Amino acid sequence: MADFLLSYSFLLLLMRVYQHWFLALVLTLTPFLRAVPGAHASRSSTSVEGSQIAPKVSARIQVLLRPKAAWAQHQQPAVDLKEARSFYTKRRFLPAWSTGLEPNATGRAALALLVGAEDYGLQPSAYHASALLALTDSITWPTSVARQQAQQARFEVLLTDGLLQFAKHLRRGQLHAFVPSPLEKAEGPFDPAVWVSSALEAPDFAAALLRCQPRHREYQQLQQALVRWRRQPKGPDSVARQRKTEQIALTLERWRWDAIPDSSYVLVSLAAHTMEVVDNGRVRQTHRLVVGRPDSPTPTLSSRLTSFTVAPEWHVPHSIATTEILPYLKENAKYPSEHDFLAENNYSLYDAKGRRLDPKTVKWQHVTAKNFPYSIRQNPGCGNTLGNIIFRFANPYSVYLHATSETSDFELTNRALGHGCMRTERPMRLASYLLGPDSTSVALPSEAECEAAPKPRTITLKRPIAFHIRYATCAVVAGELKFYPDVYGRDEALRRQLFAPQNSPRLPVAPIE
């Protein structure tokens, strides 16, 4: 028996390395050990009925949650006393996760969630997992009732605090824990104490608590893929595999910041250079995109598609007019020829008052990027930079989605080639989908009509649709986990914030008697 107990104690040393199965082993062996003759001989003289223990544990919980408690002063491990006190105040400080002097079924399920936090891209150390495992064991071993009650109270408070932080991080992300997520803007404020209390009353505590996560397909599929990924054999290159594990975790973090509350939407994935049309969790269309270059990235945002314009006129942005078109105009003026750059590219020149000008009347050699009082527009037609259709949406960056006459770029692997706006393949297919049943009554231009340079025509959608632009360097595509290059170089800074070395949490040092 002594040898067996020694082996059991040795398992404690391995708990941080093998937390998942360690928890299951501890919770399985504890009842067995108590049944062994003599293992807990002293328990018979100190056992107290649960109904007698609960009030005393409640009093200890209340002491631990006082603002000036020694526990709070030492803050090892750190506990948000305000949120934990809110949780226990509603239940009159009665224990939530233990019955008598041991964790109950809900407490074990709750602890298993925290120990398994890595399945959600989070770290168990942030939720007191090691301290809770040690307390789970210490509560069940022979000692004075007073000490057991003190340990039980600590277990209660630490587990509650871990769950509150866990729920908050699942909802909002670790780095935006105090910033309401898009889900809250749609459904109302998120109160971790209320959420955990509600989950405590549900038939399945773990399932109820986990419903605070983003529900859209991109997040859900990636989180499930992370579970499968972590269960696979490590392989020879463990460092590279760990980097990819972190890449999945930081992508889940981003999704929590910018969760999608809609059931139907159009989603642009910048890292994948693709756009998907999603309807109630099903992908209806996929389009390849050309997005902004690393030095001119397409911004992430949420908006709505409410209309589109066929045969659009392109108002050339001032930056493009001065950096890309002005050099040609200067060159033509310096070396006159029969070629007219503006005319050949279907451009028109206008002054500051919107009056059309003859470019030959301008002394281009005296015009600079800082002194450019003109605007340039490109007329509709197949050679138009916007192609034959543009999808505008409200945003502060003046970016939009449009067609293009340069379709060869869609064959490239790296399509981060633009100025910030997005070019899409098969734009008329998207327009037809957005119109829905109205597509039969709205005549979209054919190639022949495009050649004839029709006049711009804006079509308003009867059913606007949510439009989201996100940056995710990994995703599940057709059931397969895919990793994309970090084209905008954003992952590394986030990786350092999430996975920088941290000190292991220690047990509270406040007095327990």
Coordinates of C-alpha atoms in Angstrom, one line a residue:
M1 CA 0.0 0.0 0.0
A2 CA 2.9 2.4 0.8
D3 CA 4.4 1.8 -2.6
F4 CA 1.1 2.5 -4.2
L5 CA 0.7 5.8 -2.3
L6 CA 4.2 6.8 -3.3
S7 CA 3.4 6.2 -7.0
Y8 CA 0.3 8.2 -6.6
S9 CA 2.2 11.1 -5.1
F10 CA 4.7 10.9 -7.9
L11 CA 1.9 11.6 -10.4
L12 CA 1.5 15.0 -8.9
L13 CA 4.9 16.0 -10.3
L14 CA 3.7 15.2 -13.8
M15 CA 0.5 17.1 -13.7
R16 CA 1.7 20.1 -15.7
V17 CA 3.0 17.9 -18.5
Y18 CA 0.0 15.6 -18.7
Q19 CA -2.8 17.7 -17.4
H20 CA -5.6 16.1 -19.5
W21 CA -5.2 12.5 -18.4
F22 CA -3.9 13.5 -15.0
L23 CA -7.2 15.0 -14.1
A24 CA -9.1 11.9 -15.2
L25 CA -6.7 9.7 -13.2
V26 CA -7.0 11.8 -10.0
L27 CA -10.7 11.9 -10.1
T28 CA -10.8 8.1 -10.8
L29 CA -8.4 7.0 -8.2
T30 CA -9.6 9.2 -5.3
P31 CA -12.8 7.2 -4.6
F32 CA -10.7 4.0 -4.8
L33 CA -8.2 5.2 -2.3
R34 CA -10.8 6.2 0.1
A35 CA -12.2 2.7 -0.1
V36 CA -8.8 1.1 0.8
P37 CA -8.8 0.0 4.5
G38 CA -6.7 2.4 6.6
A39 CA -6.1 4.8 3.7
H40 CA -8.3 7.5 5.4
A41 CA -8.6 6.1 8.9
S42 CA -8.6 9.6 10.4
R43 CA -11.6 10.6 8.3
S44 CA -14.0 8.6 10.5
S45 CA -13.4 10.8 13.5
T46 CA -13.5 14.1 11.6
S47 CA -16.2 13.5 9.0
V48 CA -19.1 16.0 9.0
E49 CA -22.4 15.9 7.1
G50 CA -22.5 18.0 3.9
S51 CA -25.4 20.1 5.4
Q52 CA -23.1 21.0 8.3
I53 CA -20.1 21.7 6.2
A54 CA -21.7 24.0 3.6
P55 CA -22.4 26.9 6.0
K56 CA -18.8 26.9 7.3
V57 CA -17.4 26.7 3.8
S58 CA -19.7 29.6 2.8
A59 CA -18.3 31.7 5.6
R60 CA -14.8 31.0 4.4
I61 CA -15.6 31.8 0.8
Q62 CA -17.1 35.1 2.1
V63 CA -13.8 35.9 3.9
L64 CA -11.7 35.1 0.9
L65 CA -13.7 37.5 -1.2
R66 CA -13.3 40.5 1.1
P67 CA -11.4 43.3 -0.6
K68 CA -8.7 43.4 2.1
A69 CA -8.3 39.6 2.5
A70 CA -4.7 38.4 2.7
W71 CA -5.5 36.4 -0.4
A72 CA -6.2 39.6 -2.3
Q73 CA -3.1 41.3 -1.1
H74 CA -0.8 38.5 -2.2
Q75 CA -2.7 37.9 -5.4
Q76 CA -1.1 34.5 -6.0
P77 CA -2.7 33.4 -8.2
A78 CA -4.5 36.6 -9.3
V79 CA -8.2 36.5 -8.7
D80 CA -10.8 39.1 -9.8
L81 CA -12.5 39.4 -6.5
K82 CA -15.3 41.7 -7.8
E83 CA -16.5 39.2 -10.4
A84 CA -16.2 36.2 -8.1
R85 CA -18.1 38.1 -5.4
S86 CA -20.9 38.9 -7.8
F87 CA -21.2 35.2 -8.6
Y88 CA -21.3 34.1 -5.0
T89 CA -23.5 36.9 -3.7
K90 CA -26.4 35.7 -6.0
R91 CA -26.1 32.3 -4.4
R92 CA -25.5 33.5 -0.8
F93 CA -22.0 32.3 -0.9
L94 CA -23.0 28.6 -1.0
P95 CA -20.5 26.3 -2.6
A96 CA -21.1 25.7 -6.3
W97 CA -18.5 23.1 -7.3
S98 CA -18.2 20.9 -4.2
T99 CA -20.5 18.8 -2.0
G100 CA -19.3 17.8 1.5
L101 CA -15.6 17.9 1.3
E102 CA -15.0 17.0 -2.4
P103 CA -15.7 18.3 -5.9
N104 CA -19.1 17.4 -7.2
A105 CA -19.9 16.2 -10.8
T106 CA -20.3 19.8 -12.0
G107 CA -17.1 20.8 -10.3
R108 CA -15.2 18.0 -12.0
A109 CA -16.8 18.9 -15.4
A110 CA -15.8 22.6 -14.9
L111 CA -12.2 21.7 -13.9
A112 CA -11.9 19.5 -17.0
L113 CA -12.8 22.5 -19.1
L114 CA -10.0 24.6 -17.6
V115 CA -7.4 21.8 -17.8
G116 CA -8.4 21.3 -21.4
A117 CA -8.3 25.0 -22.3
E118 CA -5.7 24.3 -25.0
D119 CA -8.5 22.8 -27.1
Y120 CA -9.8 26.3 -27.4
G121 CA -6.5 28.0 -28.2
L122 CA -6.1 29.1 -24.5
Q123 CA -3.6 28.2 -21.8
P124 CA -4.7 26.3 -18.7
S125 CA -2.2 28.4 -16.6
A126 CA -4.4 31.4 -17.1
Y127 CA -7.3 29.7 -15.3
H128 CA -5.4 28.2 -12.2
A129 CA -5.5 24.7 -13.6
S130 CA -2.4 23.4 -11.7
A131 CA -3.4 25.0 -8.5
L132 CA -6.9 23.5 -8.8
L133 CA -5.5 20.1 -9.5
A134 CA -3.4 20.3 -6.4
L135 CA -6.4 21.4 -4.3
T136 CA -8.6 18.7 -5.7
D137 CA -6.1 16.2 -4.3
S138 CA -5.4 17.9 -1.0
I139 CA -9.1 18.2 -0.1
T140 CA -9.5 14.4 -0.1
W141 CA -6.5 13.5 2.1
P142 CA -6.5 13.2 5.9
T143 CA -6.2 16.4 7.8
S144 CA -8.3 18.6 10.1
V145 CA -11.8 19.5 9.1
A146 CA -11.0 23.1 9.4
R147 CA -8.1 22.8 7.0
Q148 CA -10.2 20.8 4.6
Q149 CA -12.9 23.5 4.7
A150 CA -10.3 26.2 4.0
Q151 CA -8.9 24.3 1.1
Q152 CA -12.4 23.7 -0.2
A153 CA -13.2 27.4 0.0
R154 CA -10.0 28.1 -2.0
F155 CA -11.0 25.5 -4.6
E156 CA -14.4 27.1 -4.9
V157 CA -13.1 30.7 -5.4
L158 CA -10.2 29.6 -7.7
L159 CA -12.5 27.5 -9.9
T160 CA -15.1 30.2 -10.1
D161 CA -12.5 32.8 -11.0
G162 CA -11.0 30.5 -13.6
L163 CA -14.4 29.8 -15.2
L164 CA -15.3 33.5 -15.2
Q165 CA -12.1 34.4 -17.0
F166 CA -12.4 31.4 -19.3
A167 CA -15.9 32.4 -20.4
K168 CA -14.8 36.0 -20.9
H169 CA -11.9 35.0 -23.1
L170 CA -14.1 32.6 -25.1
R171 CA -16.5 35.4 -25.7
R172 CA -14.2 38.4 -26.3
G173 CA -10.6 37.0 -26.6
Q174 CA -7.8 37.3 -24.1
L175 CA -6.4 40.6 -25.3
H176 CA -9.8 42.3 -25.7
A177 CA -11.3 40.9 -22.5
F178 CA -13.0 44.2 -21.7
V179 CA -14.1 45.1 -25.2
P180 CA -17.7 44.0 -26.1
S181 CA -17.6 41.6 -29.0
P182 CA -19.9 42.0 -32.1
L183 CA -22.1 39.3 -30.5
E184 CA -22.8 41.5 -27.6
K185 CA -23.7 44.4 -29.8
A186 CA -26.3 42.1 -31.4
E187 CA -27.5 40.3 -28.3
G188 CA -26.8 42.6 -25.3
P189 CA -24.0 42.9 -22.7
F190 CA -22.1 39.8 -21.6
D191 CA -21.8 39.2 -17.8
P192 CA -19.5 36.3 -17.0
A193 CA -21.0 35.8 -13.6
V194 CA -24.5 35.6 -14.9
W195 CA -23.4 33.3 -17.8
V196 CA -21.6 30.8 -15.5
S197 CA -24.6 30.9 -13.0
S198 CA -27.0 30.1 -15.8
A199 CA -24.7 27.3 -17.1
L200 CA -24.6 25.9 -13.5
E201 CA -28.4 25.4 -13.7
A202 CA -28.3 23.7 -17.2
P203 CA -28.5 19.9 -17.5
D204 CA -25.1 19.9 -19.3
F205 CA -22.8 22.5 -17.6
A206 CA -19.9 22.3 -20.1
A207 CA -22.1 22.5 -23.2
A208 CA -24.0 25.5 -21.7
L209 CA -20.9 27.4 -20.8
L210 CA -19.2 26.8 -24.2
R211 CA -22.2 28.4 -26.0
C212 CA -20.6 31.8 -25.2
Q213 CA -18.2 31.2 -28.0
P214 CA -18.7 32.7 -31.5
R215 CA -21.2 30.5 -33.4
H216 CA -20.3 31.3 -37.0
R217 CA -18.9 28.4 -39.1
E218 CA -15.4 29.7 -39.6
Y219 CA -14.8 29.8 -35.8
Q220 CA -16.6 26.6 -35.0
Q221 CA -14.9 24.6 -37.7
L222 CA -11.4 25.9 -36.8
Q223 CA -11.9 25.2 -33.0
Q224 CA -12.9 21.6 -33.8
A225 CA -9.9 21.3 -36.2
L226 CA -7.7 22.4 -33.3
V227 CA -8.9 19.6 -31.2
R228 CA -8.2 17.1 -33.9
W229 CA -4.8 18.7 -34.6
R230 CA -3.7 18.4 -31.0
R231 CA -4.7 14.7 -30.9
Q232 CA -2.5 13.8 -33.9
P233 CA 1.0 12.3 -33.4
K234 CA 3.6 15.1 -32.9
G235 CA 6.0 14.0 -35.7
P236 CA 9.7 14.8 -35.9
D237 CA 9.4 18.6 -36.3
S238 CA 7.7 19.5 -33.0
V239 CA 8.8 23.1 -33.2
A240 CA 7.1 23.7 -36.6
R241 CA 4.0 21.9 -35.3
Q242 CA 3.9 24.0 -32.2
R243 CA 4.1 27.1 -34.4
K244 CA 1.1 25.9 -36.4
T245 CA -0.8 25.1 -33.2
E246 CA -0.2 28.7 -32.1
Q247 CA -1.3 30.0 -35.5
I248 CA -4.6 28.2 -35.0
A249 CA -4.9 29.7 -31.5
L250 CA -4.2 33.2 -32.5
T251 CA -6.6 33.0 -35.4
L252 CA -9.3 31.9 -33.0
E253 CA -8.4 34.9 -30.9
R254 CA -9.0 37.2 -33.8
W255 CA -12.3 35.6 -34.5
R256 CA -13.4 36.3 -31.0
W257 CA -12.6 40.0 -31.5
D258 CA -14.6 40.1 -34.7
A259 CA -17.2 37.3 -34.4
I260 CA -19.8 37.2 -37.1
P261 CA -23.3 37.5 -35.7
D262 CA -25.1 37.0 -39.0
S263 CA -26.4 33.7 -40.4
S264 CA -26.0 34.8 -44.0
Y265 CA -23.1 37.0 -45.2
V266 CA -20.3 37.6 -47.7
L267 CA -16.9 37.0 -46.2
V268 CA -13.5 38.2 -47.6
S269 CA -10.5 36.3 -46.2
L270 CA -7.5 38.5 -46.9
A271 CA -4.8 35.9 -46.1
A272 CA -6.5 33.3 -48.4
H273 CA -7.2 35.9 -51.1
T274 CA -10.8 34.5 -51.4
M275 CA -14.4 35.5 -50.9
E276 CA -17.2 33.2 -49.8
V277 CA -21.0 33.7 -49.9
V278 CA -22.4 31.9 -46.8
D279 CA -26.1 31.2 -46.3
N280 CA -27.1 29.6 -42.9
G281 CA -23.7 27.9 -42.5
R282 CA -23.4 26.7 -46.1
V283 CA -21.0 28.1 -48.6
R284 CA -22.9 29.0 -51.8
Q285 CA -20.2 30.6 -53.8
T286 CA -16.4 31.0 -53.6
H287 CA -14.5 33.7 -55.6
R288 CA -10.8 34.3 -55.9
L289 CA -9.7 37.8 -55.1
V290 CA -6.9 40.3 -55.7
V291 CA -6.4 42.2 -52.4
G292 CA -4.2 45.0 -51.2
R293 CA -0.4 44.7 -51.2
P294 CA 1.5 44.5 -47.9
D295 CA 2.4 48.2 -48.2
S296 CA -1.3 49.1 -49.0
P297 CA -3.3 46.5 -47.2
T298 CA -7.0 46.0 -47.5
P299 CA -8.5 46.9 -44.1
T300 CA -10.6 44.5 -42.0
L301 CA -14.2 45.7 -41.4
S302 CA -17.8 44.9 -41.3
S303 CA -20.5 46.5 -43.4
R304 CA -23.4 45.7 -45.7
L305 CA -23.8 45.3 -49.4
T306 CA -26.9 47.3 -50.3
S307 CA -26.4 48.0 -54.0
F308 CA -24.0 47.7 -57.0
T309 CA -23.3 49.7 -60.1
V310 CA -23.0 48.1 -63.6
A311 CA -20.8 49.9 -66.2
P312 CA -19.3 52.1 -63.5
E313 CA -17.2 55.2 -64.1
W314 CA -14.0 55.1 -62.1
H315 CA -13.0 58.2 -60.2
V316 CA -9.2 57.8 -60.0
P317 CA -7.9 58.3 -56.4
H318 CA -5.7 61.3 -56.1
S319 CA -2.7 59.1 -55.0
I320 CA -3.0 56.9 -58.1
A321 CA -3.5 59.9 -60.3
T322 CA -0.3 61.6 -59.0
T323 CA 2.0 58.6 -58.6
E324 CA 1.0 56.5 -61.6
I325 CA -0.7 58.7 -64.3
L326 CA 1.1 62.0 -63.8
P327 CA 4.5 60.6 -64.9
Y328 CA 2.9 59.5 -68.2
L329 CA 1.4 62.9 -68.8
K330 CA 4.7 64.6 -68.1
E331 CA 6.4 62.2 -70.5
N332 CA 3.9 62.8 -73.3
A333 CA 4.3 66.6 -72.8
K334 CA 8.1 66.4 -73.0
Y335 CA 8.1 64.2 -76.1
P336 CA 4.9 64.9 -78.1
S337 CA 3.6 62.1 -80.2
E338 CA 0.5 60.9 -81.8
H339 CA -0.4 58.9 -78.7
D340 CA -2.7 60.4 -76.2
F341 CA -2.4 58.5 -72.9
L342 CA -5.6 59.7 -71.4
A343 CA -7.7 59.2 -74.5
E344 CA -6.3 55.7 -75.2
N345 CA -7.1 54.6 -71.7
N346 CA -10.6 56.1 -71.8
Y347 CA -9.7 58.8 -69.2
S348 CA -11.2 62.3 -69.0
L349 CA -9.6 65.2 -67.2
Y350 CA -11.5 67.7 -65.0
D351 CA -10.6 70.8 -63.1
A352 CA -11.3 71.6 -59.4
K353 CA -14.8 72.7 -60.3
G354 CA -15.7 69.6 -62.2
R355 CA -15.3 71.1 -65.7
R356 CA -13.9 68.9 -68.4
L357 CA -10.5 70.0 -69.7
D358 CA -8.4 69.3 -72.8
P359 CA -5.1 67.8 -71.3
K360 CA -3.1 69.5 -74.1
T361 CA -3.9 72.9 -72.6
V362 CA -2.2 71.9 -69.3
K363 CA 1.6 72.7 -68.8
W364 CA 2.3 69.3 -67.3
Q365 CA 6.0 70.0 -66.6
H366 CA 4.9 72.5 -63.9
V367 CA 2.5 70.1 -62.3
T368 CA 3.6 68.1 -59.2
A369 CA 2.0 65.6 -56.9
K370 CA 1.6 68.4 -54.3
N371 CA 0.2 70.8 -56.9
F372 CA -2.3 68.7 -58.8
P373 CA -5.7 70.6 -58.9
Y374 CA -7.3 68.1 -61.2
S375 CA -9.4 64.9 -61.1
I376 CA -9.3 62.0 -63.6
R377 CA -12.2 59.7 -64.4
Q378 CA -12.2 56.6 -66.5
N379 CA -15.3 56.1 -68.6
P380 CA -17.4 52.9 -68.6
G381 CA -16.3 50.1 -70.8
C382 CA -14.5 46.7 -70.8
G383 CA -11.1 48.5 -70.4
N384 CA -12.3 50.2 -67.3
T385 CA -10.2 49.4 -64.2
L386 CA -13.4 48.6 -62.3
G387 CA -14.5 46.2 -65.0
N388 CA -18.2 46.1 -65.7
I389 CA -19.5 46.1 -62.1
I390 CA -18.6 47.6 -58.7
F391 CA -20.0 46.7 -55.2
R392 CA -19.7 49.7 -52.9
F393 CA -20.3 49.5 -49.2
A394 CA -20.2 52.0 -46.3
N395 CA -16.7 52.2 -44.8
P396 CA -14.2 54.9 -43.7
Y397 CA -11.4 53.7 -46.0
S398 CA -12.9 54.4 -49.4
V399 CA -12.4 50.7 -50.5
Y400 CA -14.8 48.7 -52.5
L401 CA -15.2 45.4 -54.4
H402 CA -15.1 45.4 -58.2
A403 CA -14.6 43.5 -61.4
T404 CA -11.4 43.8 -63.5
S405 CA -10.3 43.4 -67.1
E406 CA -7.0 41.8 -65.9
T407 CA -8.2 38.3 -65.1
S408 CA -4.8 36.6 -65.4
D409 CA -3.9 37.7 -61.9
F410 CA -6.5 35.2 -60.5
E411 CA -4.2 32.4 -61.6
L412 CA -1.4 33.5 -59.3
T413 CA -0.9 32.1 -55.8
N414 CA 0.0 35.4 -54.2
R415 CA -2.7 37.8 -55.1
A416 CA -1.9 40.6 -52.7
L417 CA -1.2 43.0 -55.6
G418 CA -3.7 45.9 -55.3
H419 CA -3.9 49.3 -53.8
G420 CA -6.4 48.3 -51.1
C421 CA -9.6 47.7 -53.0
M422 CA -10.6 44.1 -53.9
R423 CA -10.9 42.7 -57.4
T424 CA -13.1 39.6 -57.8
E425 CA -13.5 36.9 -60.4
R426 CA -17.0 36.1 -61.7
P427 CA -18.6 39.3 -60.4
M428 CA -21.8 38.8 -62.3
R429 CA -22.4 35.5 -60.6
L430 CA -22.2 37.3 -57.2
A431 CA -24.5 40.0 -58.5
S432 CA -27.1 37.4 -59.6
Y433 CA -27.0 35.7 -56.2
L434 CA -27.5 39.0 -54.4
L435 CA -30.5 39.8 -56.5
G436 CA -32.0 36.4 -55.7
P437 CA -35.5 36.1 -57.3
D438 CA -35.1 39.6 -58.7
S439 CA -32.3 38.5 -61.0
T440 CA -34.8 37.5 -63.7
S441 CA -36.2 41.0 -63.8
V442 CA -32.9 43.0 -63.7
A443 CA -30.9 42.9 -66.9
L444 CA -27.2 42.6 -66.1
P445 CA -24.9 43.7 -69.0
S446 CA -23.5 41.2 -71.4
E447 CA -20.0 41.3 -72.9
A448 CA -21.4 42.9 -76.0
E449 CA -23.2 45.6 -74.0
C450 CA -19.9 46.2 -72.1
E451 CA -18.1 46.7 -75.4
A452 CA -20.7 49.3 -76.3
A453 CA -19.7 51.4 -73.2
P454 CA -23.2 51.7 -71.6
K455 CA -24.1 54.3 -69.1
P456 CA -23.6 53.6 -65.4
R457 CA -26.6 52.1 -63.7
T458 CA -27.0 51.5 -60.0
I459 CA -29.2 48.6 -58.7
T460 CA -30.4 48.6 -55.1
L461 CA -30.8 45.3 -53.4
K462 CA -34.2 44.5 -51.8
R463 CA -32.4 42.2 -49.4
P464 CA -29.1 43.7 -48.3
I465 CA -26.5 41.3 -47.0
A466 CA -23.8 41.5 -44.3
F467 CA -20.3 42.0 -45.7
H468 CA -17.2 41.2 -43.6
I469 CA -13.5 41.5 -44.3
R470 CA -11.2 39.4 -42.0
Y471 CA -7.6 38.4 -41.6
A472 CA -7.2 34.7 -40.8
T473 CA -4.0 32.8 -41.6
C474 CA -5.6 29.4 -41.2
A475 CA -9.1 28.0 -42.0
V476 CA -11.0 24.8 -42.6
V477 CA -11.8 24.5 -46.3
A478 CA -13.9 21.6 -47.5
G479 CA -13.1 19.8 -44.3
E480 CA -9.3 20.3 -44.6
L481 CA -7.2 22.5 -42.3
K482 CA -5.3 25.0 -44.4
F483 CA -2.5 27.4 -43.4
Y484 CA -1.8 30.6 -45.3
P485 CA 1.2 32.9 -45.5
D486 CA 1.1 35.8 -43.1
V487 CA 1.1 38.2 -46.1
Y488 CA 0.6 41.3 -43.9
G489 CA 3.0 40.2 -41.2
R490 CA 0.6 40.5 -38.3
D491 CA 0.9 37.1 -36.7
E492 CA 4.2 37.4 -35.0
A493 CA 3.3 40.4 -32.8
L494 CA 0.1 38.6 -31.7
R495 CA 2.0 35.4 -31.1
R496 CA 4.4 37.2 -28.7
Q497 CA 1.4 38.7 -26.8
L498 CA -0.4 35.4 -26.4
F499 CA 2.5 33.0 -25.9
A500 CA 5.2 34.9 -24.1
P501 CA 6.7 32.9 -21.2
Q502 CA 4.8 33.3 -18.0
N503 CA 5.5 32.4 -14.4
S504 CA 3.6 29.3 -13.3
P505 CA 0.7 30.2 -11.0
R506 CA 1.3 29.4 -7.3
L507 CA -1.1 28.4 -4.6
P508 CA -2.4 31.3 -2.4
V509 CA -0.2 32.0 0.6
A510 CA -3.0 33.5 2.8
P511 CA -3.5 31.7 6.1
I512 CA -5.9 28.8 5.9
E513 CA -6.9 28.5 9.6

